[in-house]
């Protein structure tokens, strides 16, 4: 391999000369220890390299070795349950090798080379296969079947294929390509992380990614293959929300990219995520999760690698036909890394010192989400990658460049408000400023599978919440007496929507998850009370009596009962009828 020489070291950035064959984004080994780095600028034979490990001790004259290949990940059985760093080194393996403080230059392959996996072929010798075709399966663990695919771009006739226990590098099949050359297929593929994995075509993402979190599913829903961002100040609930989505959403595979700056932020993820239980299988959520973590002793450049490593893994599971949800927490840390590297490259800074290409890079990352028809020569197979990125703007300032550039590309915005978090209104998603651009796409699905009224009820409740905020302003200025009786009922209903529907405790087993049907029935109940309250008031019932009807207690508890037996909503409805409208038209 060709060698160059370091001429300059500036923090995580190293400049080297003499690498003539190297290309942009090639992986290089830096210094005597062979630290991992990636070429991010090339001028003649002068390469700027971002180094994924501490550069301390490196200096001019030290060697740099090209590898002739771009930064890539290994894809195959063994990824699920793993905790990797940004360049796919398994943290547990590294720890066993060198102790908990990572020694520089240590490498370990992303996939275990010793472990054997029971491979079951699904095609036979003689089959003609193309990239994307599934040739066999491995039951990777109790929860997920790993589908072994022909790598993209490869095509030919299977000449042999063997069931049995194999390592990821053992040939499991042989292929004769059209020009007659033979090629071994293994269970492992490698893929350059900066290149999106190919697919047949993108298709419209119109199925709900049900999260069980009511404010999300009903008011600001996400679709399978959709993109959402969740900005909010420290402590507003970004991580809890992302955990809930990871745990409960109707996706099969979870990729969690942790980009922490403060040491303890990352420790939280490393401690908490492995503790989560998968509510569907009862096994640890890690059985269907890959965690990509940047610990605080890793240099900033590694954050960038982790984002690409994570999304490439997500695409790989998508290609098998899975629904994948990728969470990046927090993308601000990645953006800050870009800013630092860009500064070292002495590029022309854009807004607030971020590079001018910040928006382009964020967009390119989110564009790798989507629902696709995968590569295959057989029956159509679809898979999706949904992306939820958290953003932690300094001081909660939503006008800063990372939030603004993210909003340009995402279609769902869950705005976390610290004022709500202070009031213990969780999830602290602000219903007045959040949005989802998927509402229309979801309409047919909602109409058919939830109820034709669901969208109407959702909009009615949203209108009530918006009206509440206008009326609240009046109340603040001139007092509650300034409101008409009907307006006071509306205020009461809005309160009920907030407390009985929007608020949801992520730590209560009986409140964590509501199905769409439950969400619809809960809205229906709240709106029925509203309607009957207005009628009763028109017929002369005093507001006090209406507001203190015993059924309100049942409505408030409905979300907890929420509800293995949906019949409870009929009972509540009949209570509303009897308590608010007695036979002679008087309120009971
Ligand atoms: N849905 C929720 N239910 C109950 N408590 C919540 C919820 N969301 C957030 N919290 C509370 O807020 C705290 C901070 O949330 P966290 O997700 O760690 O914030 P962030 O990641 O934005 O800094 C949590 O430890 C928890 O006490
Ligand atoms: Mg957090």
Coordinates of C-alpha atoms and ligand atoms in Angstrom, one line a residue:
X1 CA 0.0 0.0 0.0
X2 CA 1.2 3.5 -0.8
X3 CA 2.6 5.6 2.0
X4 CA 2.6 9.3 2.6
X5 CA 3.9 11.6 5.2
X6 CA 2.2 13.9 7.7
X7 CA 3.0 17.5 7.2
X8 CA 0.6 19.0 9.7
X9 CA -1.6 18.1 12.6
X10 CA -4.5 20.3 13.7
X11 CA -6.7 18.6 16.3
X12 CA -8.7 15.8 14.6
X13 CA -7.4 16.9 11.2
X14 CA -4.1 15.7 9.7
X15 CA -2.6 16.8 6.4
X16 CA -0.4 14.4 4.6
X17 CA 1.6 14.5 1.3
X18 CA 2.7 11.7 -1.0
X19 CA -0.6 9.8 -1.4
X20 CA -0.9 9.9 -5.1
X21 CA -3.3 7.1 -5.7
X22 CA -5.6 7.8 -2.9
X23 CA -9.1 9.1 -3.5
X24 CA -11.5 11.3 -1.7
X25 CA -13.1 9.4 1.2
X26 CA -10.5 6.6 1.2
X27 CA -9.7 5.1 4.5
X28 CA -6.1 5.6 5.7
X29 CA -4.0 4.4 8.6
X30 CA -2.3 7.3 10.3
X31 CA 0.9 7.3 12.3
X32 CA 2.9 4.3 13.6
X33 CA -0.2 3.1 15.5
X34 CA -2.3 3.0 12.4
X35 CA -5.1 5.2 13.6
X36 CA -8.2 5.2 11.4
X37 CA -8.8 8.2 9.3
X38 CA -10.7 9.3 6.2
X39 CA -9.6 11.6 3.4
X40 CA -12.0 14.5 3.3
X41 CA -10.1 16.8 1.0
X42 CA -7.6 16.1 -1.8
X43 CA -5.5 18.7 -3.5
X44 CA -2.9 17.1 -5.8
X45 CA -1.1 14.7 -3.5
X46 CA -2.0 16.7 -0.4
X47 CA -4.7 14.9 1.5
X48 CA -6.6 16.3 4.5
X49 CA -7.6 13.5 6.7
X50 CA -10.1 13.4 9.5
X51 CA -8.9 11.0 12.2
X52 CA -11.3 8.9 14.2
X53 CA -9.0 8.6 17.2
X54 CA -7.1 11.0 19.3
X55 CA -4.3 12.6 17.3
X56 CA -2.1 13.4 20.3
X57 CA 1.5 12.5 19.8
X58 CA 1.3 12.6 16.0
X59 CA 3.5 15.0 14.2
X60 CA 5.1 16.0 10.9
X61 CA 7.1 13.2 9.4
X62 CA 4.9 10.4 10.7
X63 CA 3.7 7.9 8.1
X64 CA 0.2 7.6 6.6
X65 CA -0.8 4.5 4.7
X66 CA -3.5 4.4 2.1
X67 CA -5.8 1.4 2.2
X68 CA -7.2 2.0 -1.3
X69 CA -10.8 1.5 -0.1
X70 CA -13.4 3.8 1.3
X71 CA -14.7 3.6 4.9
X72 CA -17.0 0.6 4.8
X73 CA -19.1 -1.5 7.1
X74 CA -19.4 -5.2 7.4
X75 CA -23.0 -6.4 7.0
X76 CA -24.1 -9.9 8.0
X77 CA -25.2 -12.0 11.0
X78 CA -24.0 -10.7 14.3
X79 CA -24.9 -7.1 14.0
X80 CA -28.0 -7.3 16.1
X81 CA -27.4 -6.7 19.8
X82 CA -24.0 -5.2 19.1
X83 CA -22.7 -1.9 20.4
X84 CA -20.4 -0.4 17.9
X85 CA -18.3 2.8 17.8
X86 CA -18.6 5.1 14.8
X87 CA -16.3 3.0 12.7
X88 CA -18.0 -0.3 13.6
X89 CA -15.6 -1.5 16.2
X90 CA -17.5 -3.6 18.6
X91 CA -17.1 -1.9 22.0
X92 CA -17.3 -5.1 24.1
X93 CA -14.6 -6.8 22.0
X94 CA -12.3 -3.7 22.3
X95 CA -12.9 -3.6 26.0
X96 CA -11.9 -7.2 26.4
X97 CA -8.8 -6.5 24.3
X98 CA -7.6 -3.4 26.0
X99 CA -9.8 -2.5 29.0
X100 CA -12.4 0.2 29.2
X101 CA -10.2 3.0 28.1
X102 CA -9.8 2.6 24.4
X103 CA -6.2 2.4 23.3
X104 CA -5.6 4.0 20.0
X105 CA -5.1 2.0 16.8
X106 CA -6.9 -1.0 18.1
X107 CA -9.0 -2.7 15.6
X108 CA -11.5 -5.5 15.7
X109 CA -13.8 -6.6 12.9
X110 CA -17.4 -5.5 12.9
X111 CA -18.5 -9.1 12.6
X112 CA -17.2 -12.0 14.7
X113 CA -14.9 -14.1 12.5
X114 CA -15.2 -17.2 14.7
X115 CA -18.8 -17.5 15.4
X116 CA -20.8 -20.0 13.4
X117 CA -24.4 -19.4 12.1
X118 CA -26.8 -22.0 11.0
X119 CA -27.4 -21.2 7.3
X120 CA -30.6 -22.5 5.6
X121 CA -30.6 -22.1 1.8
X122 CA -33.8 -20.9 0.2
X123 CA -32.6 -21.4 -3.4
X124 CA -31.0 -24.4 -5.0
X125 CA -28.1 -25.0 -7.4
X126 CA -29.2 -23.9 -10.9
X127 CA -31.1 -20.8 -9.7
X128 CA -30.3 -17.6 -11.5
X129 CA -29.9 -14.8 -9.0
X130 CA -29.2 -11.1 -9.0
X131 CA -28.1 -8.6 -6.4
X132 CA -30.7 -8.4 -3.6
X133 CA -32.0 -11.9 -4.1
X134 CA -32.2 -13.8 -0.8
X135 CA -30.3 -17.1 -1.0
X136 CA -30.8 -18.3 2.5
X137 CA -31.6 -17.4 6.1
X138 CA -30.0 -17.5 9.5
X139 CA -32.2 -17.3 12.6
X140 CA -29.9 -14.7 14.2
X141 CA -31.7 -14.8 17.5
X142 CA -35.1 -15.5 19.1
X143 CA -36.6 -12.5 17.4
X144 CA -35.0 -11.7 14.0
X145 CA -34.4 -13.9 10.9
X146 CA -31.3 -12.6 9.0
X147 CA -31.8 -12.9 5.3
X148 CA -28.7 -13.6 3.3
X149 CA -28.7 -11.6 0.1
X150 CA -26.6 -11.6 -3.1
X151 CA -24.6 -8.3 -2.9
X152 CA -25.8 -5.5 -5.2
X153 CA -24.2 -5.7 -8.6
X154 CA -23.5 -9.4 -8.5
X155 CA -25.4 -11.7 -10.9
X156 CA -25.1 -15.3 -12.0
X157 CA -26.2 -18.9 -11.7
X158 CA -25.8 -20.7 -8.3
X159 CA -23.6 -23.8 -8.9
X160 CA -23.6 -25.0 -5.3
X161 CA -25.1 -24.0 -2.0
X162 CA -24.6 -25.6 1.4
X163 CA -26.7 -25.7 4.5
X164 CA -25.1 -25.9 7.9
X165 CA -23.0 -24.0 10.4
X166 CA -20.7 -21.4 8.8
X167 CA -18.7 -18.4 9.8
X168 CA -19.5 -15.1 8.1
X169 CA -16.5 -15.5 5.8
X170 CA -17.0 -19.2 4.8
X171 CA -18.4 -19.6 1.3
X172 CA -22.0 -20.7 1.6
X173 CA -22.7 -20.7 -2.2
X174 CA -20.8 -20.5 -5.5
X175 CA -21.9 -18.5 -8.4
X176 CA -21.0 -18.6 -12.1
X177 CA -21.3 -15.1 -13.5
X178 CA -22.3 -14.5 -17.1
X179 CA -18.7 -14.3 -18.3
X180 CA -18.1 -17.7 -16.8
X181 CA -16.0 -16.7 -13.8
X182 CA -16.8 -18.4 -10.5
X183 CA -17.4 -16.4 -7.4
X184 CA -18.0 -17.4 -3.7
X185 CA -20.8 -15.9 -1.8
X186 CA -20.5 -15.5 2.0
X187 CA -22.9 -14.4 4.6
X188 CA -21.0 -11.1 4.9
X189 CA -21.1 -8.1 2.6
X190 CA -19.1 -4.9 2.9
X191 CA -20.5 -1.6 1.8
X192 CA -19.0 1.9 1.7
X193 CA -20.9 4.0 4.2
X194 CA -21.1 7.2 2.2
X195 CA -22.8 5.5 -0.7
X196 CA -26.6 4.8 -0.3
X197 CA -27.4 1.2 -0.9
X198 CA -29.3 0.7 -4.2
X199 CA -32.9 -0.4 -4.5
X200 CA -35.4 -0.8 -7.3
X201 CA -37.5 2.2 -6.7
X202 CA -38.8 4.4 -3.9
X203 CA -42.5 4.0 -3.3
X204 CA -45.0 6.3 -1.6
X205 CA -44.7 6.0 2.2
X206 CA -48.3 5.9 3.3
X207 CA -48.6 3.4 6.1
X208 CA -48.5 4.7 9.7
X209 CA -45.5 4.1 11.8
X210 CA -47.6 3.5 14.9
X211 CA -45.7 4.5 18.0
X212 CA -48.5 4.2 20.6
X213 CA -47.7 7.7 21.7
X214 CA -51.0 9.5 21.3
X215 CA -49.8 13.0 20.5
X216 CA -47.6 11.5 17.8
X217 CA -49.9 9.0 16.2
X218 CA -53.0 11.2 16.2
X219 CA -51.7 14.7 15.8
X220 CA -48.3 14.5 14.2
X221 CA -48.0 11.1 12.7
X222 CA -45.0 9.5 11.1
X223 CA -45.1 6.9 8.3
X224 CA -43.0 3.9 7.7
X225 CA -40.2 5.3 5.6
X226 CA -40.8 8.9 6.9
X227 CA -38.5 11.4 8.4
X228 CA -39.1 13.3 11.6
X229 CA -37.1 15.7 13.8
X230 CA -37.4 16.2 17.4
X231 CA -35.7 19.4 18.6
X232 CA -35.7 20.5 22.2
X233 CA -33.6 21.8 25.0
X234 CA -31.8 19.5 27.5
X235 CA -34.3 17.7 29.7
X236 CA -37.3 18.2 27.5
X237 CA -37.7 14.6 26.7
X238 CA -35.9 13.8 23.4
X239 CA -34.3 10.7 24.6
X240 CA -37.4 9.3 26.3
X241 CA -39.5 10.0 23.2
X242 CA -36.9 8.2 21.0
X243 CA -36.8 5.3 23.3
X244 CA -40.6 5.0 23.2
X245 CA -40.6 5.1 19.4
X246 CA -37.8 2.5 19.3
X247 CA -39.6 0.2 21.7
X248 CA -43.2 0.4 20.6
X249 CA -43.3 1.3 16.9
X250 CA -44.4 -1.3 14.4
X251 CA -40.9 -1.5 12.9
X252 CA -38.9 -4.7 13.3
X253 CA -35.3 -3.4 13.5
X254 CA -34.0 -0.5 15.4
X255 CA -30.7 1.4 14.7
X256 CA -29.8 3.8 17.4
X257 CA -27.0 6.3 16.8
X258 CA -25.9 8.0 20.0
X259 CA -23.8 11.1 19.4
X260 CA -23.2 12.4 22.8
X261 CA -20.9 15.3 23.8
X262 CA -21.1 15.2 27.5
X263 CA -19.7 11.9 28.8
X264 CA -22.8 11.1 30.8
X265 CA -25.2 11.6 27.9
X266 CA -23.7 8.6 26.2
X267 CA -23.4 6.6 29.3
X268 CA -27.1 7.0 29.7
X269 CA -27.7 5.5 26.3
X270 CA -25.2 2.7 26.9
X271 CA -26.8 1.9 30.2
X272 CA -30.4 2.4 29.5
X273 CA -30.9 1.0 26.0
X274 CA -29.8 -2.5 26.8
X275 CA -32.3 -2.5 29.7
X276 CA -35.3 -1.9 27.5
X277 CA -37.6 -4.8 27.0
X278 CA -39.3 -5.5 23.6
X279 CA -43.0 -5.4 24.5
X280 CA -43.8 -7.6 21.5
X281 CA -41.4 -10.4 22.1
X282 CA -40.7 -10.1 25.8
X283 CA -36.9 -10.3 25.0
X284 CA -34.5 -7.4 25.4
X285 CA -35.0 -4.8 22.7
X286 CA -31.3 -5.2 21.9
X287 CA -32.2 -8.5 20.1
X288 CA -33.5 -6.3 17.2
X289 CA -31.3 -3.3 17.8
X290 CA -27.9 -2.1 16.7
X291 CA -26.4 0.6 18.8
X292 CA -23.8 2.9 17.3
X293 CA -22.3 5.0 20.1
X294 CA -19.8 7.8 20.3
X295 CA -18.4 7.9 23.7
X296 CA -17.0 11.1 25.0
X297 CA -13.4 10.0 24.7
X298 CA -13.8 9.6 20.9
X299 CA -12.9 12.6 18.8
X300 CA -15.5 14.6 17.0
X301 CA -14.8 13.2 13.5
X302 CA -16.1 9.8 14.6
X303 CA -19.6 11.3 15.0
X304 CA -19.7 11.8 11.3
X305 CA -18.7 8.2 10.7
X306 CA -21.3 6.9 13.1
X307 CA -24.1 8.6 11.3
X308 CA -23.1 7.0 7.9
X309 CA -22.4 3.7 9.5
X310 CA -25.8 3.7 11.2
X311 CA -27.8 4.6 8.1
X312 CA -26.0 2.0 6.0
X313 CA -26.9 -0.7 8.5
X314 CA -30.5 0.5 8.4
X315 CA -30.6 0.3 4.6
X316 CA -29.2 -3.3 4.8
X317 CA -32.0 -4.5 7.0
X318 CA -34.5 -2.6 4.7
X319 CA -33.1 -4.5 1.8
X320 CA -34.1 -7.8 3.5
X321 CA -37.6 -6.5 3.6
X322 CA -37.8 -5.2 7.1
X323 CA -39.3 -2.0 8.5
X324 CA -36.4 -0.2 10.1
X325 CA -36.5 2.8 12.4
X326 CA -33.3 4.7 12.8
X327 CA -32.8 7.2 15.6
X328 CA -30.0 9.7 15.8
X329 CA -29.5 11.4 19.1
X330 CA -28.4 14.1 18.7
X331 CA -27.7 15.4 15.2
X332 CA -26.5 18.6 16.7
X333 CA -23.4 16.9 17.9
X334 CA -22.7 15.7 14.3
X335 CA -23.2 19.3 13.0
X336 CA -20.8 20.6 15.6
X337 CA -18.2 18.1 14.4
X338 CA -18.7 19.4 10.9
X339 CA -18.2 22.9 12.1
X340 CA -15.0 22.0 13.8
X341 CA -13.5 20.0 10.9
X342 CA -14.6 22.7 8.4
X343 CA -12.9 25.3 10.6
X344 CA -9.7 23.3 10.6
X345 CA -9.9 23.0 6.8
X346 CA -10.1 26.8 6.8
X347 CA -13.2 26.6 4.6
X348 CA -15.4 29.7 4.2
X349 CA -17.8 29.5 7.2
X350 CA -21.5 29.9 6.7
X351 CA -24.1 30.8 9.3
X352 CA -22.9 30.6 12.9
X353 CA -19.6 29.1 11.8
X354 CA -21.3 26.0 10.3
X355 CA -20.0 25.0 6.9
X356 CA -22.0 26.1 3.9
X357 CA -22.7 22.5 3.0
X358 CA -24.4 21.8 6.4
X359 CA -27.9 21.8 4.8
X360 CA -26.8 19.6 1.9
X361 CA -25.2 17.0 4.2
X362 CA -28.3 16.9 6.5
X363 CA -30.5 16.5 3.5
X364 CA -28.4 13.7 2.0
X365 CA -28.6 11.9 5.3
X366 CA -32.4 12.2 5.6
X367 CA -32.9 11.3 2.0
X368 CA -31.6 7.8 2.7
X369 CA -34.8 7.2 4.5
X370 CA -37.8 6.0 2.6
X371 CA -40.0 3.0 1.7
X372 CA -38.5 1.1 -1.3
X373 CA -39.0 -1.9 -3.5
X374 CA -35.8 -3.7 -2.9
X375 CA -33.5 -5.2 -5.5
X376 CA -34.7 -8.7 -6.4
X377 CA -35.4 -10.8 -9.5
X378 CA -38.3 -12.4 -7.7
X379 CA -41.5 -11.3 -6.1
X380 CA -41.7 -7.6 -5.2
X381 CA -40.3 -7.0 -1.7
X382 CA -40.6 -3.8 0.2
X383 CA -38.8 -2.4 3.1
X384 CA -38.4 0.9 4.8
X385 CA -36.1 3.1 6.8
X386 CA -37.8 5.7 9.0
X387 CA -35.5 8.3 10.5
X388 CA -36.0 10.3 13.7
X389 CA -33.3 12.8 14.4
X390 CA -33.1 14.7 17.6
X391 CA -31.7 18.2 17.5
X392 CA -30.4 20.0 20.6
X393 CA -30.0 23.6 19.8
X394 CA -28.0 25.6 22.3
X395 CA -30.3 27.5 24.6
X396 CA -33.3 25.8 22.9
X397 CA -33.0 28.4 20.1
X398 CA -35.0 27.0 17.2
X399 CA -33.9 29.6 14.7
X400 CA -30.3 28.2 14.7
X401 CA -28.9 26.6 11.5
X402 CA -29.1 22.9 12.5
X403 CA -32.8 23.1 13.3
X404 CA -33.6 25.2 10.3
X405 CA -31.7 23.1 7.8
X406 CA -33.3 20.0 9.3
X407 CA -36.8 21.4 9.0
X408 CA -36.2 21.9 5.3
X409 CA -36.0 18.2 4.7
X410 CA -38.0 16.4 7.4
X411 CA -41.8 16.1 7.1
X412 CA -42.6 15.7 10.8
X413 CA -41.7 18.2 13.5
X414 CA -42.2 17.3 17.1
X415 CA -41.3 20.5 18.9
X416 CA -40.4 19.8 22.6
X417 CA -41.2 22.7 24.9
X418 CA -39.3 23.1 28.1
X419 CA -42.3 25.0 29.6
X420 CA -44.4 21.9 29.1
X421 CA -41.7 19.8 30.7
X422 CA -41.6 22.1 33.7
X423 CA -45.3 21.6 34.1
X424 CA -44.7 17.9 33.9
X425 CA -46.8 17.7 30.7
X426 CA -45.2 14.7 29.0
X427 CA -44.5 14.1 26.2
X428 CA -43.6 17.8 26.1
X429 CA -44.5 18.0 22.4
X430 CA -46.0 21.4 21.7
X431 CA -49.3 20.9 19.8
X432 CA -49.4 24.4 18.5
X433 CA -46.1 24.4 16.6
X434 CA -45.5 20.8 15.8
X435 CA -46.7 19.4 12.5
X436 CA -46.8 16.4 10.2
X437 CA -47.0 16.6 6.4
X438 CA -48.2 13.0 6.2
X439 CA -51.7 13.6 7.3
X440 CA -53.2 13.4 3.8
X441 CA -51.2 10.3 2.9
X442 CA -52.4 8.5 5.9
X443 CA -56.1 9.4 5.3
X444 CA -57.0 6.3 3.3
X445 CA -55.4 4.1 5.8
X446 CA -57.0 5.8 8.8
X447 CA -60.4 5.8 7.0
X448 CA -60.2 2.1 6.3
X449 CA -58.4 0.7 9.4
X450 CA -59.2 3.1 12.2
X451 CA -62.4 4.9 11.5
X452 CA -63.7 7.2 8.8
X453 CA -64.3 9.7 11.7
X454 CA -60.8 9.6 13.1
X455 CA -59.4 12.4 10.9
X456 CA -62.5 14.5 11.5
X457 CA -62.1 14.0 15.3
X458 CA -58.5 14.8 15.2
X459 CA -59.1 18.0 13.4
X460 CA -61.9 18.9 15.7
X461 CA -59.7 18.4 18.7
X462 CA -56.9 20.4 17.1
X463 CA -59.2 23.3 16.5
X464 CA -60.3 23.2 20.1
X465 CA -56.7 23.3 21.2
X466 CA -56.0 26.2 18.9
X467 CA -59.0 28.1 20.1
X468 CA -58.0 27.4 23.7
X469 CA -54.7 29.3 23.2
X470 CA -56.6 32.3 21.8
X471 CA -59.1 32.3 24.6
X472 CA -56.3 31.8 27.2
X473 CA -54.9 35.1 26.1
X474 CA -58.3 36.8 26.7
X475 CA -58.6 35.1 30.1
X476 CA -55.2 36.3 31.0
X477 CA -56.1 39.9 30.1
X478 CA -59.7 40.2 31.4
X479 CA -60.4 37.0 33.4
X480 CA -62.6 34.0 32.9
X481 CA -65.8 35.9 33.2
X482 CA -65.1 37.5 29.9
X483 CA -65.8 34.1 28.2
X484 CA -69.3 32.9 27.2
X485 CA -70.6 29.7 28.7
X486 CA -69.8 27.9 25.5
X487 CA -66.3 29.2 25.5
X488 CA -65.8 28.1 29.0
X489 CA -67.0 24.6 28.0
X490 CA -64.4 24.7 25.2
X491 CA -61.7 25.6 27.7
X492 CA -62.7 22.7 29.8
X493 CA -62.7 20.3 26.8
X494 CA -59.3 21.6 25.8
X495 CA -58.0 20.8 29.3
X496 CA -59.5 17.3 29.0
X497 CA -57.7 16.8 25.6
X498 CA -54.4 17.9 27.1
X499 CA -54.7 15.9 30.3
X500 CA -56.7 12.9 29.3
X501 CA -55.3 12.4 25.8
X502 CA -52.0 14.2 25.2
X503 CA -50.3 13.5 28.4
X504 CA -48.8 10.1 28.5
X505 CA -46.5 8.7 31.0
X506 CA -43.7 6.8 29.4
X507 CA -43.0 5.0 32.7
X508 CA -46.4 3.6 33.4
X509 CA -47.1 0.2 31.9
X510 CA -50.8 0.9 31.5
X511 CA -50.2 4.2 29.7
X512 CA -47.1 3.7 27.5
X513 CA -49.0 2.5 24.5
X514 CA -52.4 3.2 22.9
X515 CA -53.5 1.6 19.7
X516 CA -54.9 3.8 17.0
X517 CA -58.4 2.4 17.7
X518 CA -58.0 3.4 21.4
X519 CA -56.8 6.8 20.4
X520 CA -59.8 7.2 18.2
X521 CA -62.3 6.1 20.8
X522 CA -60.7 8.3 23.4
X523 CA -61.1 11.3 21.1
X524 CA -64.6 10.3 20.4
X525 CA -65.4 10.2 24.1
X526 CA -63.9 13.6 24.8
X527 CA -65.8 15.1 21.9
X528 CA -69.1 13.4 22.9
X529 CA -68.7 15.0 26.4
X530 CA -68.1 18.3 24.8
X531 CA -71.2 18.1 22.5
X532 CA -73.4 16.9 25.3
X533 CA -72.1 19.6 27.6
X534 CA -72.9 22.3 25.1
X535 CA -76.5 20.9 24.7
X536 CA -77.0 20.6 28.4
X537 CA -75.8 24.2 28.9
X538 CA -78.2 25.4 26.2
X539 CA -81.0 23.7 28.0
X540 CA -80.2 25.6 31.1
X541 CA -77.9 23.3 33.1
X542 CA -75.3 25.2 35.2
X543 CA -71.7 24.9 34.1
X544 CA -70.6 23.8 37.5
X545 CA -72.9 20.8 37.4
X546 CA -71.7 19.9 34.0
X547 CA -68.0 20.1 34.8
X548 CA -68.4 18.1 38.0
X549 CA -70.4 15.2 36.4
X550 CA -69.0 12.0 37.8
X551 CA -68.4 10.6 34.3
X552 CA -65.5 13.0 33.9
X553 CA -63.5 10.9 36.3
X554 CA -64.1 7.9 34.1
X555 CA -63.0 9.9 31.0
X556 CA -59.8 10.9 32.8
X557 CA -59.1 7.2 33.6
X558 CA -60.0 5.9 30.2
X559 CA -56.4 6.1 28.9
X560 CA -55.2 3.9 31.6
X561 CA -57.9 1.4 31.1
X562 CA -56.8 2.0 27.5
X563 CA -58.2 -0.5 26.9
X564 CA -58.0 -4.1 26.5
X565 CA -61.8 -4.1 26.4
X566 CA -63.0 -1.3 24.1
X567 CA -66.5 -1.9 25.3
X568 CA -65.7 0.5 28.2
X569 CA -66.1 3.4 25.8
X570 CA -69.7 2.4 25.2
X571 CA -70.3 2.5 28.9
X572 CA -68.7 5.9 29.3
X573 CA -70.8 7.2 26.4
X574 CA -74.0 6.0 28.0
X575 CA -72.9 7.6 31.3
X576 CA -72.3 10.9 29.4
X577 CA -75.8 10.6 27.9
X578 CA -77.5 9.9 31.3
X579 CA -75.5 12.3 33.4
X580 CA -75.6 15.3 31.1
X581 CA -79.1 14.9 29.6
X582 CA -81.7 13.5 31.9
X583 CA -85.0 12.4 30.5
X584 CA -86.7 15.7 31.3
X585 CA -83.9 17.6 29.8
X586 CA -82.5 18.5 33.1
X587 CA -78.9 17.8 34.1
X588 CA -78.8 15.1 36.7
Ligands
LIG1 N1 -43.2 10.7 28.1 C1 -42.6 10.9 29.3 N2 -43.2 10.5 30.4 C2 -42.7 10.7 31.7 N3 -41.6 11.4 31.9 C3 -41.0 11.9 30.8 C4 -41.4 11.7 29.5 N4 -40.6 12.4 28.7 C5 -39.6 12.9 29.4 N5 -39.8 12.7 30.8 C6 -39.0 13.1 31.9 O1 -38.1 14.1 31.5 C7 -36.7 13.7 31.8 C8 -35.8 14.2 30.7 O2 -36.0 13.5 29.5 P1 -34.9 13.2 28.4 O3 -35.5 12.4 27.3 O4 -33.7 12.6 29.0 O5 -34.5 14.6 27.9 P2 -33.5 15.1 26.7 O6 -33.1 13.9 26.0 O7 -34.3 16.0 25.9 O8 -32.4 15.8 27.4 C9 -36.9 12.2 31.9 O9 -35.9 11.7 32.7 C10 -38.2 12.0 32.5 O10 -38.2 12.2 33.9
LIG2 MG1 -31.1 13.1 25.7

